[in-house]
Structures are given as C-alpha cells and as structure tokens.
PDB file of C-alpha atoms and ligand atoms in Angstrom:
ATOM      1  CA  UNK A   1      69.686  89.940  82.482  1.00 39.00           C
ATOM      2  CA  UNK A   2      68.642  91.836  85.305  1.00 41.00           C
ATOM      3  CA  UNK A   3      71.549  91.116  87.015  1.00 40.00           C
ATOM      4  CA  UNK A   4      73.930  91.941  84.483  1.00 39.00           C
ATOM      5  CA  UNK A   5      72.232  95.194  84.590  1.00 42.00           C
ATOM      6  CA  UNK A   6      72.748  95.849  88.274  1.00 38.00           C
ATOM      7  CA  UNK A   7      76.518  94.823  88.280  1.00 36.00           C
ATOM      8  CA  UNK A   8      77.007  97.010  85.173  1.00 36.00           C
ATOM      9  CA  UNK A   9      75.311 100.278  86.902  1.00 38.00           C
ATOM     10  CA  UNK A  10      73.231 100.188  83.733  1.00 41.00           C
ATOM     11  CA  UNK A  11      70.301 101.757  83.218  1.00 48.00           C
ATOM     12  CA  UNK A  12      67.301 101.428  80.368  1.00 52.00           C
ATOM     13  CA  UNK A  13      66.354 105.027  79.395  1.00 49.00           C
ATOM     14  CA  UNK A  14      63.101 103.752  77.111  1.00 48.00           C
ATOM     15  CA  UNK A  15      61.409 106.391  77.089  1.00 46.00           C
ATOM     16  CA  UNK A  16      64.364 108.845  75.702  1.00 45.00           C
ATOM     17  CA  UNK A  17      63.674 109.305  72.029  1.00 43.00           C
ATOM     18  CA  UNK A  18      64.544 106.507  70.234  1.00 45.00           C
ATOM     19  CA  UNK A  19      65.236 104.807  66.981  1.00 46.00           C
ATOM     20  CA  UNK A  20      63.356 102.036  65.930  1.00 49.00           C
ATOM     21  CA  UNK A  21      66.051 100.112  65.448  1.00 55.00           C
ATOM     22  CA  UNK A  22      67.061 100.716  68.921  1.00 59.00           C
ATOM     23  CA  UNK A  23      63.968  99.768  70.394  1.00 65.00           C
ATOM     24  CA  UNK A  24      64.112  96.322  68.125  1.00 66.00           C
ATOM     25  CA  UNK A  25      67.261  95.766  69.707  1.00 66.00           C
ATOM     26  CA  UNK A  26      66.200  95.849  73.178  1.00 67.00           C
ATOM     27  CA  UNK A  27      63.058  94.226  72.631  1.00 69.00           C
ATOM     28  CA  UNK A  28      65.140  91.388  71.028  1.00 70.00           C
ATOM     29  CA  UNK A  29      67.456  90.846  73.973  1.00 72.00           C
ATOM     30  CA  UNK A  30      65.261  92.158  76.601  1.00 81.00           C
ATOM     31  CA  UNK A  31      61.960  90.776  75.693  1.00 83.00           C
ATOM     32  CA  UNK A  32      61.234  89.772  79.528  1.00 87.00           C
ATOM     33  CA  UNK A  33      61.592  93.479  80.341  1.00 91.00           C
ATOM     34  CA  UNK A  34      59.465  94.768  77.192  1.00 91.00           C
ATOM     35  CA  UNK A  35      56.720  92.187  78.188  1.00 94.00           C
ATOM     36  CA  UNK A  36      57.025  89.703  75.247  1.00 93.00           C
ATOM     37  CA  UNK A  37      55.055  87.336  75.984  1.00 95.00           C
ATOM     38  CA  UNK A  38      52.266  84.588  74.081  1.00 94.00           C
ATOM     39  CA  UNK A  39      52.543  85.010  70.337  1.00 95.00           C
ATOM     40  CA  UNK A  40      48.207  84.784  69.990  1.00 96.00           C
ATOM     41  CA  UNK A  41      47.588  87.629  73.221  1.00 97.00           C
ATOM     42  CA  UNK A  42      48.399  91.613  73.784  1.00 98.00           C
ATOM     43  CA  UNK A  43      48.695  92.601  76.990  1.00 98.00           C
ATOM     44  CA  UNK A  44      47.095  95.839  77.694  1.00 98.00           C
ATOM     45  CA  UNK A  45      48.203  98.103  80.543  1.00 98.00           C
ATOM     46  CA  UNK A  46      47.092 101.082  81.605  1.00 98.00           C
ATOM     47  CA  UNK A  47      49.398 103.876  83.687  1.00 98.00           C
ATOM     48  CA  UNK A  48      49.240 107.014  85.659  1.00 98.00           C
ATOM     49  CA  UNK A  49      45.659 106.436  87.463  1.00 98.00           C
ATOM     50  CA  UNK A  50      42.999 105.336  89.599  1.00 98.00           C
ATOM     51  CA  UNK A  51      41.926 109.010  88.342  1.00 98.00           C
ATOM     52  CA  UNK A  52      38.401 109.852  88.816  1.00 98.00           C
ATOM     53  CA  UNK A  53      37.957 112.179  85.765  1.00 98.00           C
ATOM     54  CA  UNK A  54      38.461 109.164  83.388  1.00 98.00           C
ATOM     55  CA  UNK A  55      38.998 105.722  85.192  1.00 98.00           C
ATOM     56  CA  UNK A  56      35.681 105.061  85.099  1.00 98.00           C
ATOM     57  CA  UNK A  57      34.844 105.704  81.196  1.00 98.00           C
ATOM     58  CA  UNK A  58      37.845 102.812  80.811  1.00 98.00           C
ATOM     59  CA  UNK A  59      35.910 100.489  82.854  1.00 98.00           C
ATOM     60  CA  UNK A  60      32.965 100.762  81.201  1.00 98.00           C
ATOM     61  CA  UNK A  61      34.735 100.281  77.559  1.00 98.00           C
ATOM     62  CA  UNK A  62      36.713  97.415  78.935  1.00 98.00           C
ATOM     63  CA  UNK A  63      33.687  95.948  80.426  1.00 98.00           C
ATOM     64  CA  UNK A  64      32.225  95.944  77.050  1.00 98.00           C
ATOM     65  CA  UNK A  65      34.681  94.652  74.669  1.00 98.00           C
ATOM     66  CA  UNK A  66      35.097  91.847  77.609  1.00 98.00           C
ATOM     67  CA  UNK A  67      38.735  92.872  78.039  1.00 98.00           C
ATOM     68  CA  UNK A  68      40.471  93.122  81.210  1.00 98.00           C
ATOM     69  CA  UNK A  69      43.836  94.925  81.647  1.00 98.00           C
ATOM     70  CA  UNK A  70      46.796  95.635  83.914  1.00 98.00           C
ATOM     71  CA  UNK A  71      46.810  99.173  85.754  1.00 98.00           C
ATOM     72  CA  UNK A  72      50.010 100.432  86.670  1.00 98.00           C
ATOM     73  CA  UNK A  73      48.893 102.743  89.410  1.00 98.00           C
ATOM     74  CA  UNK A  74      50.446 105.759  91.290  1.00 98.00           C
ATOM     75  CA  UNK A  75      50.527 105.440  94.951  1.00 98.00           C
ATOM     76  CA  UNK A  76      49.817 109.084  95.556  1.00 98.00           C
ATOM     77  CA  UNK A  77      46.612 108.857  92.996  1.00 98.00           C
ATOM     78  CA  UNK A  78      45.622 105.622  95.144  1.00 98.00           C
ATOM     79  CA  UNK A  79      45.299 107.213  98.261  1.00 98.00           C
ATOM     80  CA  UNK A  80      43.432 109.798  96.636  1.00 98.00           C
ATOM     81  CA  UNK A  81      40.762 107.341  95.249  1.00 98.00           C
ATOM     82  CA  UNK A  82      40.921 104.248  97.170  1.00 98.00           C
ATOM     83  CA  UNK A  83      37.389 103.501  96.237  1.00 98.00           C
ATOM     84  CA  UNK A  84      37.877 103.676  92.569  1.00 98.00           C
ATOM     85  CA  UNK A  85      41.438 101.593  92.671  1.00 98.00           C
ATOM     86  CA  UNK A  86      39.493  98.931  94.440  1.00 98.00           C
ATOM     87  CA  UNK A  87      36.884  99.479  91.838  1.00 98.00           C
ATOM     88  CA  UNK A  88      39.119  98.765  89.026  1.00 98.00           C
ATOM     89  CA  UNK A  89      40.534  95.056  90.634  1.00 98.00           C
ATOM     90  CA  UNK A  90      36.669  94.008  91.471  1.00 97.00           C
ATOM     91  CA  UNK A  91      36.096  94.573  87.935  1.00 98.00           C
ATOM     92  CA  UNK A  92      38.539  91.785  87.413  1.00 97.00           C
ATOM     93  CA  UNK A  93      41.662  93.832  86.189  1.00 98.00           C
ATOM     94  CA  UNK A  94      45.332  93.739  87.842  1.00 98.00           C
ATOM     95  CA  UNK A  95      46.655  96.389  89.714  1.00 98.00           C
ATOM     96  CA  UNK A  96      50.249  96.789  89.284  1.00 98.00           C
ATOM     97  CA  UNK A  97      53.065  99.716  90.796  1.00 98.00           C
ATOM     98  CA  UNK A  98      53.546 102.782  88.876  1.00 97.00           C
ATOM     99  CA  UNK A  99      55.668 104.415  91.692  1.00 97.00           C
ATOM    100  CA  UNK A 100      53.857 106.505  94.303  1.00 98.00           C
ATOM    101  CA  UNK A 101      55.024 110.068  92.589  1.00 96.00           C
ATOM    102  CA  UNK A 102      55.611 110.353  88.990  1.00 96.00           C
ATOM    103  CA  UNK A 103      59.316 111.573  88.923  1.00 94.00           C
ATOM    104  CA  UNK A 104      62.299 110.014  87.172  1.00 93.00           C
ATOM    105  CA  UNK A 105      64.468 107.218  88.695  1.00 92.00           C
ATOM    106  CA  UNK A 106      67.233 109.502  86.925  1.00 91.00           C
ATOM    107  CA  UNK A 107      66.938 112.496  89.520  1.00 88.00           C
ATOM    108  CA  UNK A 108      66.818 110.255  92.637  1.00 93.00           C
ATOM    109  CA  UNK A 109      68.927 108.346  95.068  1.00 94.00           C
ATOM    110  CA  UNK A 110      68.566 104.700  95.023  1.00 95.00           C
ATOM    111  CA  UNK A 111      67.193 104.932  98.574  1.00 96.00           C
ATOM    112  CA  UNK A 112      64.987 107.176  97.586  1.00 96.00           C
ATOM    113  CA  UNK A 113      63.640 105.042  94.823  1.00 96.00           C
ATOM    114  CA  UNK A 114      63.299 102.359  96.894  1.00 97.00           C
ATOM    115  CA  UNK A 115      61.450 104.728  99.386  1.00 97.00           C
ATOM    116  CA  UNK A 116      59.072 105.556  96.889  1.00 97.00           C
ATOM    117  CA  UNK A 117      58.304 101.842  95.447  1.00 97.00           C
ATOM    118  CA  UNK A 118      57.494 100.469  98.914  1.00 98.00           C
ATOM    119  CA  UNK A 119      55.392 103.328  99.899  1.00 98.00           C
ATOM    120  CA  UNK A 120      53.376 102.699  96.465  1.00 98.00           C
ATOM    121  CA  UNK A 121      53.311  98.961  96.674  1.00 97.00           C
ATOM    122  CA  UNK A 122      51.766  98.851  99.913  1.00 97.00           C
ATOM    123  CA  UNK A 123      49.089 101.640  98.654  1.00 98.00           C
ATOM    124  CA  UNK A 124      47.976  99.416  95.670  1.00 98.00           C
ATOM    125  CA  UNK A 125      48.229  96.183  97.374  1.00 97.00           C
ATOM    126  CA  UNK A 126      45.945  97.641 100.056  1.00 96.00           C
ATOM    127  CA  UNK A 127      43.271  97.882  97.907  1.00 96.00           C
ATOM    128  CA  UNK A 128      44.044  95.166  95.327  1.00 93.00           C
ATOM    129  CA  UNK A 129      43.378  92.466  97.910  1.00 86.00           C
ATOM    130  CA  UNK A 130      46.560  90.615  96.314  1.00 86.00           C
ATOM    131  CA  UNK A 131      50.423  91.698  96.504  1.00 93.00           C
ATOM    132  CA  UNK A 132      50.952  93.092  93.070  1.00 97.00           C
ATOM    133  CA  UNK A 133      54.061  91.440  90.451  1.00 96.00           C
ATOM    134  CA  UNK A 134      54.851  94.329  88.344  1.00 97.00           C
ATOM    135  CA  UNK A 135      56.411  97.227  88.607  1.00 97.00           C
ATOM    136  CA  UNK A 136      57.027  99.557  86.071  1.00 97.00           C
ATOM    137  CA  UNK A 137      59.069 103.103  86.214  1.00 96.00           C
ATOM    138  CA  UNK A 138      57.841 106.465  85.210  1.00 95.00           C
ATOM    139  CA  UNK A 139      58.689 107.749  81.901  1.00 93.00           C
ATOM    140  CA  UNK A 140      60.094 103.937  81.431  1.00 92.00           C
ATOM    141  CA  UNK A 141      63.325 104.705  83.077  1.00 92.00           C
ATOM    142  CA  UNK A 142      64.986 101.786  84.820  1.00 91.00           C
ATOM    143  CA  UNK A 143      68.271 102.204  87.135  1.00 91.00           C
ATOM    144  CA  UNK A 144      70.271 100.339  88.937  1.00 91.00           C
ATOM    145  CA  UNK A 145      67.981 101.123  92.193  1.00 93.00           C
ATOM    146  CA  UNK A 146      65.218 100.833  90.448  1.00 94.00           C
ATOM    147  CA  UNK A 147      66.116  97.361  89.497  1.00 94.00           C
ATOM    148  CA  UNK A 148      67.599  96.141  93.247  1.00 95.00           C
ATOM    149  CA  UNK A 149      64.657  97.825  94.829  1.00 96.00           C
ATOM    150  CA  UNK A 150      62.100  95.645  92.813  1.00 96.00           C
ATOM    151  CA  UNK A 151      64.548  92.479  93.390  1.00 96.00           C
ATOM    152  CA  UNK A 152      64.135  93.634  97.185  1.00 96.00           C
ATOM    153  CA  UNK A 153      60.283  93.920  97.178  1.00 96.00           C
ATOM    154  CA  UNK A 154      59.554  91.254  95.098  1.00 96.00           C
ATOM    155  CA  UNK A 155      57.956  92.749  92.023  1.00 97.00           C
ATOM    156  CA  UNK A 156      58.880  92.187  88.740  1.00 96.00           C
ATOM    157  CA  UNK A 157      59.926  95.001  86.231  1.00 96.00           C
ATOM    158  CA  UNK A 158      57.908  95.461  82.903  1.00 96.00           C
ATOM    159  CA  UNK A 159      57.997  97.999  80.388  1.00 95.00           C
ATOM    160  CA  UNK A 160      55.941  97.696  77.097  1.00 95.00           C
ATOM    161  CA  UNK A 161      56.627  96.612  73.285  1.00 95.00           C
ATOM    162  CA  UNK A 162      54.520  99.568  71.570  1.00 96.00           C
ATOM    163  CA  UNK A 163      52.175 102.642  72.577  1.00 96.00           C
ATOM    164  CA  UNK A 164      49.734 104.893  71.833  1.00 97.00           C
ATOM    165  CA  UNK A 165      51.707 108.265  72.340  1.00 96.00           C
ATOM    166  CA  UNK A 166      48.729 108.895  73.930  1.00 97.00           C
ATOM    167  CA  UNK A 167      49.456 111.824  76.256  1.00 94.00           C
ATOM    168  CA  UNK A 168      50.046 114.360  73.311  1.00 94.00           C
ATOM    169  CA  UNK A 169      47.362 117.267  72.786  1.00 93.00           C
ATOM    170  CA  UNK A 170      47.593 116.307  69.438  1.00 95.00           C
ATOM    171  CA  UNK A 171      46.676 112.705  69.835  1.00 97.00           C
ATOM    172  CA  UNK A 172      43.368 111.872  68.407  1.00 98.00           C
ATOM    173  CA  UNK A 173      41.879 108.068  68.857  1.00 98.00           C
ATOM    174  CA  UNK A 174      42.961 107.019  64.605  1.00 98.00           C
ATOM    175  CA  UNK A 175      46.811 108.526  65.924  1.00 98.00           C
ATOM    176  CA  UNK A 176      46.974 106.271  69.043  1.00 98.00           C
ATOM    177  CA  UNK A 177      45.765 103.430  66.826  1.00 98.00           C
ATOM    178  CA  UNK A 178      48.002 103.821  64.404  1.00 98.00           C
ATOM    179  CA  UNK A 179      51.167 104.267  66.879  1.00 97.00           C
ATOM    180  CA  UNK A 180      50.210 100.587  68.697  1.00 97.00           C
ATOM    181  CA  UNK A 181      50.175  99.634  65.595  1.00 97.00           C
ATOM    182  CA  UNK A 182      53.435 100.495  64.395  1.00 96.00           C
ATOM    183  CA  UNK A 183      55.764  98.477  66.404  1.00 94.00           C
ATOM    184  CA  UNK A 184      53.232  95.800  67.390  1.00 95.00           C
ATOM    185  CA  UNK A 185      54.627  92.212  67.163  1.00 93.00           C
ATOM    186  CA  UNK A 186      53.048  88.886  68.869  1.00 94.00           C
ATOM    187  CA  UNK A 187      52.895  88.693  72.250  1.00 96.00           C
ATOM    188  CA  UNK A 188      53.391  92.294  72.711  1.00 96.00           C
ATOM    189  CA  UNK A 189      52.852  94.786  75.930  1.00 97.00           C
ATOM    190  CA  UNK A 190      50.574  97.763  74.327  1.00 98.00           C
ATOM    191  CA  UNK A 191      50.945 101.245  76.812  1.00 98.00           C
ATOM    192  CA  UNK A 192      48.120 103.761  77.378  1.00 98.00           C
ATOM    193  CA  UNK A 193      47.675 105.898  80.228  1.00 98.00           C
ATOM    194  CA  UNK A 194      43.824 105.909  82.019  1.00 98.00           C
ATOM    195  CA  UNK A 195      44.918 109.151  83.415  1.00 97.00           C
ATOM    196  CA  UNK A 196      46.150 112.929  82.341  1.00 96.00           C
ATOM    197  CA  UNK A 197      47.962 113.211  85.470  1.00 95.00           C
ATOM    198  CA  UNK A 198      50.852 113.542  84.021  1.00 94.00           C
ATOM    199  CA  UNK A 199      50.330 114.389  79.945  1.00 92.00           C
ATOM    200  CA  UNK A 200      48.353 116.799  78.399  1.00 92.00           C
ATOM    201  CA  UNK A 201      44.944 117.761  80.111  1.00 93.00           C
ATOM    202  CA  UNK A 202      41.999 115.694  78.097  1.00 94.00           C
ATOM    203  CA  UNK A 203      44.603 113.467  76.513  1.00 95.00           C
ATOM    204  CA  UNK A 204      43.314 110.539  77.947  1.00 97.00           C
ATOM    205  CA  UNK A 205      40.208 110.683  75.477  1.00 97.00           C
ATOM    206  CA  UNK A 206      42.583 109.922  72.299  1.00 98.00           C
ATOM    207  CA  UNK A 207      43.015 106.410  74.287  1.00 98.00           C
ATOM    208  CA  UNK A 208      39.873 105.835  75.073  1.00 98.00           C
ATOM    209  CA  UNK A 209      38.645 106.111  71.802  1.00 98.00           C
ATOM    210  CA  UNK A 210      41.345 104.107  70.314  1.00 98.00           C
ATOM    211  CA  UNK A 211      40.030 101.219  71.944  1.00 98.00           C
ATOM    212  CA  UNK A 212      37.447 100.108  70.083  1.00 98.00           C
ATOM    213  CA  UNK A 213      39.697 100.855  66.679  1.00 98.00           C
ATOM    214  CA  UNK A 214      42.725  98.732  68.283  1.00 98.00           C
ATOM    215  CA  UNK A 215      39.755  95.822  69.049  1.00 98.00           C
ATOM    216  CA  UNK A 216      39.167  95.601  65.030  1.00 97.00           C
ATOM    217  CA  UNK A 217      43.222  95.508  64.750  1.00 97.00           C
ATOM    218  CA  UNK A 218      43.596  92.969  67.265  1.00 97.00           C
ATOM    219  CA  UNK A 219      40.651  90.335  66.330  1.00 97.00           C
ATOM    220  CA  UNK A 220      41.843  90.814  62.737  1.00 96.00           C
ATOM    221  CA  UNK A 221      45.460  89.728  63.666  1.00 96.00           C
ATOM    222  CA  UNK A 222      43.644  86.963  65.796  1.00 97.00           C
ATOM    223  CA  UNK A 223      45.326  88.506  68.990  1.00 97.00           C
ATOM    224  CA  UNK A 224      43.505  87.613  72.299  1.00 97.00           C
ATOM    225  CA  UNK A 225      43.758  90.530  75.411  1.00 98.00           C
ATOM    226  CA  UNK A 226      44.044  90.523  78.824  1.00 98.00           C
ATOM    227  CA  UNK A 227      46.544  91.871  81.467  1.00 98.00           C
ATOM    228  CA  UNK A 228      49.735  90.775  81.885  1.00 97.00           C
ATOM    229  CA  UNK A 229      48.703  88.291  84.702  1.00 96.00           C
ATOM    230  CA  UNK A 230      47.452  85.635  81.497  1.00 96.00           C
ATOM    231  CA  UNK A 231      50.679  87.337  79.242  1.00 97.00           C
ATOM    232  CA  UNK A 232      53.191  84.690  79.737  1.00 93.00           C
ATOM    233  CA  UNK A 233      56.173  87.027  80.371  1.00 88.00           C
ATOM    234  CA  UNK A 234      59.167  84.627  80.901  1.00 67.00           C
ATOM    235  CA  UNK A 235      61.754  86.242  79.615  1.00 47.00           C
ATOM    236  CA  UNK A 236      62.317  84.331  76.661  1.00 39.00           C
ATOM    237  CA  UNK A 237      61.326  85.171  72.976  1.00 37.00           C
ATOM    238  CA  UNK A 238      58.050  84.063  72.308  1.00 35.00           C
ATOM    239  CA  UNK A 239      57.878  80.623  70.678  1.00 32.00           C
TER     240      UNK A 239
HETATM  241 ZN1  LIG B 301      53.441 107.312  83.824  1.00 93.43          ZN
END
C-alpha cells in the first residue's frame, strides 16, 4: 500500500478535519498505517515529548497501572532532555520518531523531510539503546517523502485509530476519555501527547487524567495495553 502511495504522489492528510466515515474508510484499507493490530490489546502512544514539565507525571501513572507505551519523540525535545528520553526507555517503554521539529510534511521539500527524520532518528536512537521502527508525522500528515524517506531509513510509518483531542484548552480528563472512546475498535492505536509543546499550554493534564478513566474502559472491554512493539501491526485487518 505504501507503494501505491509513493507512485501515486499521494499523500494521507489525517489530521485535516474529517468525517467519520472517512476515517472508517482509511482505517479499513489502511489498517497497517492506522496501527490495527491484536483484536484483545490497545496500543498506547504518546507524542510531542521527552518534556520535562510533564514526562515524568506519565511515568509515574504508567508505572502504576503496569502499562508501558510507545513515545513518539521530537528530536529537538531529545536533545534538550537526553536524560529524561533515556529515562522513559529504562522504564521499559519504546521510543519511536516524531520528527526532530514539529512542522508539516506539507510545507517541506522531500529532502528536507528526509533531513529532518534522520537527524531525529539518530537523536532518539541515541538514547533508546535500540534503532527505533516507527515513525510517525506531525499533525499525522504523510507525503510522498515522508513515505520514501522512512522506506530509506528503515522505520515504519504509524498513525493511530482514535484520540484523545487532547491538546485543546478545553479538554478536561472525562472529554479525552470519551473521544478514545468514540472511534475505538479492537486492536486499535489510541493518541495522546506527554507534552504541550505543541497544543495548548497545561493541556497535557486532560491526558493524564484520562488515564486512569480509559484503564476502567479498557479492562471492561477486556483490552490488554502496551506499546506498539507487542501490537501486532501487520498490515492486515485484525483477525
Ligand atoms: Zn505532534
């Protein structure tokens, strides 16, 4: 699929407003790239951080619902905290690429893209002790470069079946519940952001106190979590 993508010039614009129905639809013939994966486990992945403001109050909550995740890091927020990325993969979690600035594949050259994902992969797989697998865009948005650079550097795109809308100032924890929620589906990839980088300052909270509301969701739909390492992406629907 990922090829057909690249000869087409296509591009996946997720993050645009979209229909539900539209989103079904891509999740239905895309499901490697919406991270479908197990029918019985949720994949939980984390973007925008290491930050130092909040990484460390999702550590402790993961630590004590026994969950680990994947964080899809910034290279630029990396270098800023190497301590605290490394802190986050000792803790057993998966570090993944987020891009080393947060800036649209839309607004750049595919050699720039490509610029940016190798200068980012190196910065988290510095400190992750392992070369990370997945790489996913900011604000979702997948081109054509984005696509031949990850073919190129061997990572593995991944966007996400449902979110919290987390980064709103009007999020509050019940909201970001409710909005996983919403469009969640066995084996699906559930988005939150560790970090206000990027969003609304404080926004990061709303997630962080969705957690422990999403944990009474998941058990009660008998869903399993962990990060996308133990997901069982293969591009196929789930069986
Ligand atoms: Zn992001």
């Amino acid at each position: 699929m990922a090829a057909a993508l690249v000869g087409a010039g296509a591009f996946v614009a997720h993050a645009a407003p979209a229909t539900t129905s539209i989103a079904a639809l891509r999740r239905r013939f895309l499901p490697g790239l919406h991270g479908l994966g197990r029918g019985d486990h949720v994949a939980l992945t984390f973007d925008d951080g290491p930050d130092p403001a909040s990484t460390p109050a999702f550590l402790e909550a993961l630590d004590e619902l026994g969950w680990r995740a994947t964080f899809f890091m910034l290279g630029s927020m990396v270098r800023r905290s190497p301590g605290l990325a490394a802190e986050v993969a000792a803790a057993g979690h998966e570090l993944a690429v987020h891009g080393d600035v947060h800036r649209s594949e839309l607004w750049r050259t595919p050699a720039a893209v490509r610029a940016d994902m190798t200068r980012a992969r190196g910065a988290v797989g510095d400190v992750a002790g392992d070369e990370p697998v997945w790489f996913r865009p900011p604000y979702g948005v997948l081109c054509s470069g984005g696509i031949a650079a990850s073919r190129a550097l061997g990572l593995r795109p991944v966007l996400w079946t449902t979110w919290g809308r987390d980064w709103r100032a009007s999020a509050t924890p019940r909201s970001v519940a409710a909005d996983v929620e919403a469009e969640l589906a066995p084996g699906a990839t559930v988005l939150l952001h560790d970090s206000d980088c990027t969003s609304d300052p404080g926004s990061w909270r709303s997630a962080l106190g969705a957690l422990p509301l999403l944990a009474e969701r998941f058990a009660f739909r008998g869903y399993r979590v962990g990060p996308l390492a133990e997901h069982g992406v293969n591009g196929r629907s789930p069986g």
